[in-house]
PDB file of C-alpha atoms in Angstrom:
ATOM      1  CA  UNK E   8      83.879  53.699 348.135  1.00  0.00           C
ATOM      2  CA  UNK E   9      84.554  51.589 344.928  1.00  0.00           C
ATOM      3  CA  UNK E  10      87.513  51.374 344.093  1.00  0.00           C
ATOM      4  CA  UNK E  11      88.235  49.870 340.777  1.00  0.00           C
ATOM      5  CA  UNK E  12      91.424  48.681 338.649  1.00  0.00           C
ATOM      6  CA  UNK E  13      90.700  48.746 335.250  1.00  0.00           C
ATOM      7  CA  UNK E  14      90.753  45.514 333.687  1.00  0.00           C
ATOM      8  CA  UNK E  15      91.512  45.472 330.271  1.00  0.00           C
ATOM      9  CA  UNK E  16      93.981  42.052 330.433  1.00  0.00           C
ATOM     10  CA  UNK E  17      97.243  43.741 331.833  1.00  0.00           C
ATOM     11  CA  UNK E  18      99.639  41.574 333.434  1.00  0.00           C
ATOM     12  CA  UNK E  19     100.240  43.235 336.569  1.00  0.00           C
ATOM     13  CA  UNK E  20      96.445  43.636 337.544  1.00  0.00           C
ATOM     14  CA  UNK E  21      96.520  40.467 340.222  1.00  0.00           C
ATOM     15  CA  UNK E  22      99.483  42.322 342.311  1.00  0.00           C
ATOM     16  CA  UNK E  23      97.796  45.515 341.906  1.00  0.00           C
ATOM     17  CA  UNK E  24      94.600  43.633 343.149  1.00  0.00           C
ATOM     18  CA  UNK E  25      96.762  42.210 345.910  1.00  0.00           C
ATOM     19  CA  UNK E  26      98.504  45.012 346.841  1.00  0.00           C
ATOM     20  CA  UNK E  27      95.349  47.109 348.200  1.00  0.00           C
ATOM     21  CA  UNK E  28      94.019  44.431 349.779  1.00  0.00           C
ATOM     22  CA  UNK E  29      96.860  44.172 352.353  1.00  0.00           C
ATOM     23  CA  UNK E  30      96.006  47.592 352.784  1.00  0.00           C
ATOM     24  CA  UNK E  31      92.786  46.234 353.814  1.00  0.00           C
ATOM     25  CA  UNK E  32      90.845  47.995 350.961  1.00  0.00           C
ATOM     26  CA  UNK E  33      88.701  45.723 348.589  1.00  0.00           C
ATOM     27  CA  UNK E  34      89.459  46.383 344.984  1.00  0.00           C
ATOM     28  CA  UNK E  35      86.862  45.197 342.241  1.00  0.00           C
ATOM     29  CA  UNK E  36      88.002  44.878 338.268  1.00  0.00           C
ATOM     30  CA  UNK E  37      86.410  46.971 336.031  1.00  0.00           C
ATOM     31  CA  UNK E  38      86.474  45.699 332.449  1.00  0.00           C
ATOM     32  CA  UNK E  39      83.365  47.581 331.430  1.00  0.00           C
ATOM     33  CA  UNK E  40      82.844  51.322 330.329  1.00  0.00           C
ATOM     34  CA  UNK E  41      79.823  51.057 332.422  1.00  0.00           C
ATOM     35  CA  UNK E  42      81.667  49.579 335.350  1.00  0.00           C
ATOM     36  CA  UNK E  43      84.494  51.821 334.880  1.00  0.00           C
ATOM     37  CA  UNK E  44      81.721  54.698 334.979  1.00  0.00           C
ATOM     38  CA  UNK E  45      80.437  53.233 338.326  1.00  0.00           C
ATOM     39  CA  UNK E  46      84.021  53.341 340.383  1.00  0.00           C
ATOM     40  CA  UNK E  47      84.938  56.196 343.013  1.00  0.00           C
ATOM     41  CA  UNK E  48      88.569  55.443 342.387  1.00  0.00           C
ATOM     42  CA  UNK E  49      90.275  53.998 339.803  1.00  0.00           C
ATOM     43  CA  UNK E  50      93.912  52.635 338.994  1.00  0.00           C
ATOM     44  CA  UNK E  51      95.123  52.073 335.638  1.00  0.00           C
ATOM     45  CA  UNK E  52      97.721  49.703 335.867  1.00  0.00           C
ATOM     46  CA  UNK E  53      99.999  48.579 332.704  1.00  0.00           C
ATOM     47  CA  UNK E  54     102.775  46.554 331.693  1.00  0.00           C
ATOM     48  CA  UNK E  55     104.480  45.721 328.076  1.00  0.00           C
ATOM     49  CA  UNK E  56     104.188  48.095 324.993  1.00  0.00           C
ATOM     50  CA  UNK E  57     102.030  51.115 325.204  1.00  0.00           C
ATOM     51  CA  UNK E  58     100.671  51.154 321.809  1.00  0.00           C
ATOM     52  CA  UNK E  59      99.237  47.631 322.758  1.00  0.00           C
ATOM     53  CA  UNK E  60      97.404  48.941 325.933  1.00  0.00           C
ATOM     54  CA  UNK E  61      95.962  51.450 324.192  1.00  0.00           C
ATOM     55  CA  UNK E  62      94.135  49.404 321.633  1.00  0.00           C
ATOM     56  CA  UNK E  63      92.580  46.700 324.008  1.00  0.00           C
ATOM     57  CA  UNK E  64      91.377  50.028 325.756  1.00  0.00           C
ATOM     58  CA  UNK E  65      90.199  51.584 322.655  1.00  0.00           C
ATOM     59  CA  UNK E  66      88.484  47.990 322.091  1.00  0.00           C
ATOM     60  CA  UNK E  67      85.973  48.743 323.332  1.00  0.00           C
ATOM     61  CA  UNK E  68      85.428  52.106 324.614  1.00  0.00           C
ATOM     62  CA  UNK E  69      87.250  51.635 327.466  1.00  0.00           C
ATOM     63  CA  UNK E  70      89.646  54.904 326.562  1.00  0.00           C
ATOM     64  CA  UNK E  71      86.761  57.273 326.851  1.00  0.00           C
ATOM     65  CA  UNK E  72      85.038  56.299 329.854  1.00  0.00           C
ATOM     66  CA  UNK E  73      88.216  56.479 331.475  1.00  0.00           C
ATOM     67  CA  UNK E  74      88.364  59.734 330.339  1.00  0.00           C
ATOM     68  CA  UNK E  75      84.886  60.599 330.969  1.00  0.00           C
ATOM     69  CA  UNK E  76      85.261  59.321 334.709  1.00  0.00           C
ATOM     70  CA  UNK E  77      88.650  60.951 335.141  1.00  0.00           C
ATOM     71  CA  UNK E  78      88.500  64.470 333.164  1.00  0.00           C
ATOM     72  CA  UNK E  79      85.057  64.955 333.035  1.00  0.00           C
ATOM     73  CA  UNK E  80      83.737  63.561 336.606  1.00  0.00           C
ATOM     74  CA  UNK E  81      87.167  64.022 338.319  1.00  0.00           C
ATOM     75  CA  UNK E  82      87.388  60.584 339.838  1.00  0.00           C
ATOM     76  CA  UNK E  83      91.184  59.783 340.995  1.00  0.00           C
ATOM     77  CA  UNK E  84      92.904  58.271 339.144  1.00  0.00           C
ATOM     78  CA  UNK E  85      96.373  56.474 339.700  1.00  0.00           C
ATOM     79  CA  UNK E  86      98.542  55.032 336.811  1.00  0.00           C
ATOM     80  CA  UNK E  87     101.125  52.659 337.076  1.00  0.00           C
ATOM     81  CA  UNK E  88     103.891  52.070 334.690  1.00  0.00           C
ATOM     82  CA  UNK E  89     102.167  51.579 331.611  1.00  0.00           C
ATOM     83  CA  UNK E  90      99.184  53.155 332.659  1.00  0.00           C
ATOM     84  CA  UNK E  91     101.197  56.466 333.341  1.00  0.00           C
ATOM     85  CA  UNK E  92     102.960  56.058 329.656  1.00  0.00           C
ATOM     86  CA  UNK E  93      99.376  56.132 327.822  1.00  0.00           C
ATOM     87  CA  UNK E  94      98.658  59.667 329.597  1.00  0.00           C
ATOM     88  CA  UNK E  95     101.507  61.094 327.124  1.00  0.00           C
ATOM     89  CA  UNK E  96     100.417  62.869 323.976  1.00  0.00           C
ATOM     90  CA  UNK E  97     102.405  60.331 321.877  1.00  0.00           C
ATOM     91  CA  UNK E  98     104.435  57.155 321.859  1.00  0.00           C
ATOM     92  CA  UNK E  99     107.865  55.975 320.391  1.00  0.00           C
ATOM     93  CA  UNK E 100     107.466  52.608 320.573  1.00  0.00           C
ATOM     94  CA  UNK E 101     107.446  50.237 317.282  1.00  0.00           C
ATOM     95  CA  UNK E 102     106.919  53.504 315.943  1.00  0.00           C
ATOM     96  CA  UNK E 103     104.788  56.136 316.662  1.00  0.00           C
ATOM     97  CA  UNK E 104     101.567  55.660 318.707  1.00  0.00           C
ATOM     98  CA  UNK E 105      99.116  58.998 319.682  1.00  0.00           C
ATOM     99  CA  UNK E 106      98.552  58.443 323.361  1.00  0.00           C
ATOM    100  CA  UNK E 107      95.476  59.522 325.285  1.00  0.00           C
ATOM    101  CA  UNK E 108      96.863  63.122 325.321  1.00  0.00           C
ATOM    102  CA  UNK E 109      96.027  63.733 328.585  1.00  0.00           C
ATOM    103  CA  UNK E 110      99.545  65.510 329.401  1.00  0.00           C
ATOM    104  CA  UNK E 111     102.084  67.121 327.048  1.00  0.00           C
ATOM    105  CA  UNK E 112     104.522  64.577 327.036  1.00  0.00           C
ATOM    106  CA  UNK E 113     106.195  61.146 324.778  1.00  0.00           C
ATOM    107  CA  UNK E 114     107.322  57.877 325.892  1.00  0.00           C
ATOM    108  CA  UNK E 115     110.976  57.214 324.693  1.00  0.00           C
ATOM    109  CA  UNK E 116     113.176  54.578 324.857  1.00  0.00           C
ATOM    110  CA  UNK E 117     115.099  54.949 328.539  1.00  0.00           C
ATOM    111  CA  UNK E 118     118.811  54.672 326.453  1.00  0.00           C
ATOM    112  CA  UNK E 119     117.834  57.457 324.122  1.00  0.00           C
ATOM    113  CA  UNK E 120     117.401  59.520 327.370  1.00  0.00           C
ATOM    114  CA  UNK E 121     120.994  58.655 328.749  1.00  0.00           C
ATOM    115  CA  UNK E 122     120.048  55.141 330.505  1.00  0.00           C
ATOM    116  CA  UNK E 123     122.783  52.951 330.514  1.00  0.00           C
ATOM    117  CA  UNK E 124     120.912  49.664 329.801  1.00  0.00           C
ATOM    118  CA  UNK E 125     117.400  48.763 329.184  1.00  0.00           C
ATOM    119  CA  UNK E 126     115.533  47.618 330.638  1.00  0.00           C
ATOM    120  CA  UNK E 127     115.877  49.308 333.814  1.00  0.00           C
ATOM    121  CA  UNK E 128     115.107  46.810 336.456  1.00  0.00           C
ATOM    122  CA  UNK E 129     115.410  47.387 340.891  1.00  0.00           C
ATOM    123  CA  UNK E 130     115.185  49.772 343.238  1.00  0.00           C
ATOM    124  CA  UNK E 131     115.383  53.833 342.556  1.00  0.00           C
ATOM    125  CA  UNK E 132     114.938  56.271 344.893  1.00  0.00           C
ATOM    126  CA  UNK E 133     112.174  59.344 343.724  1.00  0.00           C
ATOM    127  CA  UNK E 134     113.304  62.778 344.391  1.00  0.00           C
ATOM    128  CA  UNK E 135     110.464  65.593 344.385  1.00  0.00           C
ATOM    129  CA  UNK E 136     111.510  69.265 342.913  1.00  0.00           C
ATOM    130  CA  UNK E 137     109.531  71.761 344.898  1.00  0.00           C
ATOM    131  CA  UNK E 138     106.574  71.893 343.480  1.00  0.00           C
ATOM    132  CA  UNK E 139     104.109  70.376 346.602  1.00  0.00           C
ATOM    133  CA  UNK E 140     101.508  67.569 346.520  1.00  0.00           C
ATOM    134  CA  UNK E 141      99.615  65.391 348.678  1.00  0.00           C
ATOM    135  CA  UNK E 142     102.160  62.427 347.651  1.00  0.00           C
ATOM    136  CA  UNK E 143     105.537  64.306 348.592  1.00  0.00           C
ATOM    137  CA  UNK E 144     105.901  62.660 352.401  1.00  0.00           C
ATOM    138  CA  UNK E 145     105.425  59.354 350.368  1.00  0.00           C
ATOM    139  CA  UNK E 146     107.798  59.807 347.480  1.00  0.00           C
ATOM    140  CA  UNK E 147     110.790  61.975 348.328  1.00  0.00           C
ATOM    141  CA  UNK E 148     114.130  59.701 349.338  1.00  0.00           C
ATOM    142  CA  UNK E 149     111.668  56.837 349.420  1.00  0.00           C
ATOM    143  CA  UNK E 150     112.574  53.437 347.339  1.00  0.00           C
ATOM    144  CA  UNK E 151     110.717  52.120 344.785  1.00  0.00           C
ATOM    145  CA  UNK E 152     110.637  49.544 342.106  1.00  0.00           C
ATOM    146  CA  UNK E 153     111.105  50.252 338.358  1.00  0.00           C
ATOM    147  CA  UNK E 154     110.858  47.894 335.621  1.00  0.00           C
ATOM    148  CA  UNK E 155     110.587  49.310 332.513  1.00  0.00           C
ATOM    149  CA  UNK E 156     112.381  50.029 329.107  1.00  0.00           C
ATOM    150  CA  UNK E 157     110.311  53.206 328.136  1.00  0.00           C
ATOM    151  CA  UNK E 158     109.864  56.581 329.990  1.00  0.00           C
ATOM    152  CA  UNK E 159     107.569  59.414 329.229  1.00  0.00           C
ATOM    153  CA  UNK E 160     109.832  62.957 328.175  1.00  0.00           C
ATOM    154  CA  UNK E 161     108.887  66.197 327.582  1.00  0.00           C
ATOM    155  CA  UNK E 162     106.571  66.538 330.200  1.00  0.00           C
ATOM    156  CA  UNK E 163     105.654  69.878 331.553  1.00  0.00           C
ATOM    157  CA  UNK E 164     107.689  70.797 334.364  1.00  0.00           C
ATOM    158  CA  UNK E 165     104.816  72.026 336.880  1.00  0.00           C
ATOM    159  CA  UNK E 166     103.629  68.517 336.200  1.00  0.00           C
ATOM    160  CA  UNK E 167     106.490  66.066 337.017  1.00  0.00           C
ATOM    161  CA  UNK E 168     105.746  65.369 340.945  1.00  0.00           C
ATOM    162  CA  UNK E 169     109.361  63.112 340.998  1.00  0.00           C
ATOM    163  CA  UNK E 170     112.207  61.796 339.345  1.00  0.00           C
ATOM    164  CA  UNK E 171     114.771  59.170 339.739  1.00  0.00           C
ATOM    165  CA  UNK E 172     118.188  58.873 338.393  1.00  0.00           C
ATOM    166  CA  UNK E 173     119.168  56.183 336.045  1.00  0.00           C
ATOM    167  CA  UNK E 174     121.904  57.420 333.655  1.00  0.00           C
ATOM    168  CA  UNK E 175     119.907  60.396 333.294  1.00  0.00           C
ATOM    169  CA  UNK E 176     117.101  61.990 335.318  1.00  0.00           C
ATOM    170  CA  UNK E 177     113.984  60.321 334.357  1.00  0.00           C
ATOM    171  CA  UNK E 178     110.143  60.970 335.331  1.00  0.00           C
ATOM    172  CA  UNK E 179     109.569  58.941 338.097  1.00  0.00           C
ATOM    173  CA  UNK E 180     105.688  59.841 338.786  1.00  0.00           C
ATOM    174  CA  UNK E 181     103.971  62.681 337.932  1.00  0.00           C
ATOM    175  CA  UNK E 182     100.773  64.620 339.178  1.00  0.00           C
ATOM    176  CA  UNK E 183      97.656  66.778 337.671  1.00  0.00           C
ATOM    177  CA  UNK E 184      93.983  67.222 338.529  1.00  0.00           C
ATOM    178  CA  UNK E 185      92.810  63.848 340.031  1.00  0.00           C
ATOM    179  CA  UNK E 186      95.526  62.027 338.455  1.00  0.00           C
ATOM    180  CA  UNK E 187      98.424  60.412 339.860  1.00  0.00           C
ATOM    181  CA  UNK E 188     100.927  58.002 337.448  1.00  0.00           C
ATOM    182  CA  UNK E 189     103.993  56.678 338.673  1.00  0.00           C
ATOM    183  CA  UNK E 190     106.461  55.226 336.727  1.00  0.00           C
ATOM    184  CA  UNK E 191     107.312  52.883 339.088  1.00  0.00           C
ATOM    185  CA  UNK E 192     105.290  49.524 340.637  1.00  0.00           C
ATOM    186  CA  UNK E 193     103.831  50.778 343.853  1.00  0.00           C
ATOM    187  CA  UNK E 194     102.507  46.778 344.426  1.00  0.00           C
ATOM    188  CA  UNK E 195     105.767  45.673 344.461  1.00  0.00           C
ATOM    189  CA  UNK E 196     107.528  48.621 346.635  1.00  0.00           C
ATOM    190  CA  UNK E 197     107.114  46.683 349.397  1.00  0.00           C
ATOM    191  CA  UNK E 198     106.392  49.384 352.452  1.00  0.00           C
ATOM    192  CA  UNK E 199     107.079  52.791 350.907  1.00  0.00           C
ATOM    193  CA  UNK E 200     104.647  51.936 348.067  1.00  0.00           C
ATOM    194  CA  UNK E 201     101.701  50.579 351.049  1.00  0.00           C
ATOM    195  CA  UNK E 202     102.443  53.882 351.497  1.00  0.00           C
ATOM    196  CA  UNK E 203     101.538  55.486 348.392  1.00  0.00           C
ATOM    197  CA  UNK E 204      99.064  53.351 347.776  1.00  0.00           C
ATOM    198  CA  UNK E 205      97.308  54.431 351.281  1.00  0.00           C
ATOM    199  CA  UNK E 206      97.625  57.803 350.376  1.00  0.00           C
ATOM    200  CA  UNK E 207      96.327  57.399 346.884  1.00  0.00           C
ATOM    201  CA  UNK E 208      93.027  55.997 348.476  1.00  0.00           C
ATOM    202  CA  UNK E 209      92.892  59.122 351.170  1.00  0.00           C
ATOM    203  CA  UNK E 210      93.312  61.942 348.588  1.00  0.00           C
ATOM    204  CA  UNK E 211      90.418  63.753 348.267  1.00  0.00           C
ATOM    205  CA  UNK E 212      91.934  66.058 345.355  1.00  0.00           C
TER     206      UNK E 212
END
């Protein structure tokens, strides 16, 4: 199995990279379409403004074989952070940005959504509703880190896999075909996001 982080200059892409490996997996970059095309499993990972990560994907083509591999070929797919923000339809963030559209959805500054402070920085704890998914033993009452002064809104119920409470109820990770985007940093959830991260690389959705 290849599995690939997408490598389009992000800043968290070495502790993503780290991260599976102490799960013993062997991660490669990806910073091609082509090599995108090529992976079995793919992470997006994503810090700093959206709008930004968008156009170093859109570069250079990047956005649609992701798309292709994802949508099209239903390779898995996790997002992190960032890379769960782009999924939205649209972006709120030195103004507004269309995102990849992939879910109904719009990233919004976390104190417009009741946060008391941005950003939010630490340890949450996700909460699944009862909608069920392969991820539920990994997320629900489990601790993770956030660090981040956007959130996606607005996205479809049936679609928000957990949330986490920070001033408000905010989506914490949510869940659709091969995809799974947390809002959180799985690499840097110490043992509950190993976790995750094993189970990300077990699905077979």
């Amino acid at each position: 199995m290849t599995l690939s982080v997408v490598d389009y200059g992000a800043g968290n892409i070495l502790s993503v990279m780290n991260a599976f490996e102490v799960i013993g997996e062997e991660p490669v970059l990806a910073s091609t379409p082509e090599a995108l095309m090529a992976a079995d499993r793919l992470v997006l990972p994503g810090v700093g403004a959206a709008a930004a990560v968008l156009e170093k994907l859109r570069q250079n083509g990047m956005d649609q074989a992701l798309r292709e591999a994802v949508v099209d070929h239903g390779r898995p797919l996790l997002g992190i952070c960032v890379g769960m923000q782009v999924l939205a339809t649209t972006m709120l963030e030195f103004g507004e940005t269309a995102g990849l559209g992939w879910m109904a959805g719009e990233t919004r500054d976390i104190r417009e959504l009741g946060a008391p402070r941005a950003p939010h920085m630490g340890w949450n704890q996700a909460e699944c509703g009862e909608t069920e998914t392969p991820f539920h033993r990994q997320l629900h009452n489990r601790s993770f880190y956030f660090c981040h002064s956007f959130a996606v809104t607005g996205v479809p119920e049936k679609l928000v896999v957990a949330t986490t409470s920070y001033g408000s109820s905010l989506t914490a990770a949510v869940g659709f075909g091969t995809v799974l985007a947390t809002q959180f940093h799985p690499e840097k959830s110490q043992l509950d996001g190993q976790r995750l991260l094993e189970a990300f690389v077990d699905w077979t959705p």
